[in-house]
CSV table of C-alpha atoms in Angstrom, one decimal:
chain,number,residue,atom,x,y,z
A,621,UNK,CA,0.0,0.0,0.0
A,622,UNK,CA,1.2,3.3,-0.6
A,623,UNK,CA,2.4,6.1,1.8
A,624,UNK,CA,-1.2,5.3,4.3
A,625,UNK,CA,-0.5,8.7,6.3
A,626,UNK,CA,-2.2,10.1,3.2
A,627,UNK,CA,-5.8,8.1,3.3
A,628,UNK,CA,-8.1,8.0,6.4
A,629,UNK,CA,-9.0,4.3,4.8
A,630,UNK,CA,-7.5,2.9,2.6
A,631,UNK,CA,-8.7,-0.9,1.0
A,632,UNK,CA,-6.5,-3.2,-1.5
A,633,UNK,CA,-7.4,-6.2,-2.8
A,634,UNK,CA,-10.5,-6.9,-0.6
A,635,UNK,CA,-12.1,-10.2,-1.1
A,636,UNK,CA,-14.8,-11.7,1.1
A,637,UNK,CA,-17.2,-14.6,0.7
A,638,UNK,CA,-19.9,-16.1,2.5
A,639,UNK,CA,-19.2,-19.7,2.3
A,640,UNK,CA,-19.2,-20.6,-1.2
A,641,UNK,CA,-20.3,-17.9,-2.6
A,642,UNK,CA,-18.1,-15.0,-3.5
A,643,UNK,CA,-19.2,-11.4,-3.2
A,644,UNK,CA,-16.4,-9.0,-2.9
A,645,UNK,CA,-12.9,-9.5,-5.8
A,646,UNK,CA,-10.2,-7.1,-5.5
A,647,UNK,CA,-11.6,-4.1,-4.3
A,648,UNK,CA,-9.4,-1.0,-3.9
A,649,UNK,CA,-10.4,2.3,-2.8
A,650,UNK,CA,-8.7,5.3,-1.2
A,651,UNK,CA,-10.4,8.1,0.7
A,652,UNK,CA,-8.6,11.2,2.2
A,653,UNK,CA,-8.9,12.5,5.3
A,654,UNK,CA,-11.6,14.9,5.2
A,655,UNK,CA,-13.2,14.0,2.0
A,656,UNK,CA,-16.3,11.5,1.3
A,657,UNK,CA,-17.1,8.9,-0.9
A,658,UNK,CA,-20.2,7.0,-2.1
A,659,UNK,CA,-20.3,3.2,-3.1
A,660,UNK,CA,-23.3,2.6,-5.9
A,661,UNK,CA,-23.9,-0.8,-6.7
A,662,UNK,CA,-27.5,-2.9,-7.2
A,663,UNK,CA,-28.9,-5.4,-4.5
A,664,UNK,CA,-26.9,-7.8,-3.5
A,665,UNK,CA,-23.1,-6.4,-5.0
A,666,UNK,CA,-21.4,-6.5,-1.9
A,667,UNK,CA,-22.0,-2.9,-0.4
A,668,UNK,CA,-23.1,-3.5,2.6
A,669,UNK,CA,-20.6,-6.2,3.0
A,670,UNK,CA,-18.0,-4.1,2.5
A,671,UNK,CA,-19.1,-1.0,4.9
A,672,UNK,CA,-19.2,-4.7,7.5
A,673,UNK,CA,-15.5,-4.8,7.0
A,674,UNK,CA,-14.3,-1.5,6.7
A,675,UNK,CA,-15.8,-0.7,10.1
A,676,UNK,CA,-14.6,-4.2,11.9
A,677,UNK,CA,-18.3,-5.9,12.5
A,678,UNK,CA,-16.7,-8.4,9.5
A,679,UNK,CA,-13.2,-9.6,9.6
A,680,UNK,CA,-11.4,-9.1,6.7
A,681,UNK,CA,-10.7,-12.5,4.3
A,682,UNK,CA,-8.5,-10.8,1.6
A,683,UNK,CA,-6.5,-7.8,1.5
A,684,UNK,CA,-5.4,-4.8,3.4
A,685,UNK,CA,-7.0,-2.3,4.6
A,686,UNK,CA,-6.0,0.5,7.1
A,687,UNK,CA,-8.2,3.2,9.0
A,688,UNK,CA,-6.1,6.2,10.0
A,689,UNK,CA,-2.9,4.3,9.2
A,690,UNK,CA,-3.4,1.6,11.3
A,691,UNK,CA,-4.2,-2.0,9.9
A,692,UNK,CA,-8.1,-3.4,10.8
A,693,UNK,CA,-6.0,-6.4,11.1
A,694,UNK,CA,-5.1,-4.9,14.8
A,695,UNK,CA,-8.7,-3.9,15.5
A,696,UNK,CA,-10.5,-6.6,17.4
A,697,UNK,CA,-13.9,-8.1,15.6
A,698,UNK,CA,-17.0,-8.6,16.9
């Protein structure tokens, strides 16, 4: 991942799945500290899914992703 001190998150390669079935494949995404963002998808895309694991009620499968520079991988999960 690049320089992190620069995102406020920041997601690579994201995968998830529940059981067999596969709903999240290499998502990236980098927001800045201060700034917004918006995910747009239809019914059943992952959204959700992914807002679960950026904000640690998921665990992450796949990937890295860091909140404030720190790794969710340190965060405890529900």
């Amino acid at each position: 991942m690049a320089d992190s001190s620069l995102w406020a998150v920041e997601a690579e390669g994201v995968g998830y799945s529940y059981g067999r079935k596969r709903v999240l494949e290499n998502i990236s995404l980098r927001v800045e500290e201060g700034g917004m963002f918006c995910i747009l998808g239809p019914n059943g895309s992952g959204k959700t899914t992914l807002f679960k694991i950026l904000s640690t009620i998921f665990a992450l499968q796949e990937g890295e992703v860091s909140v404030a520079g720190r790794s969710l991988r340190q965060f405890p999960t529900p």
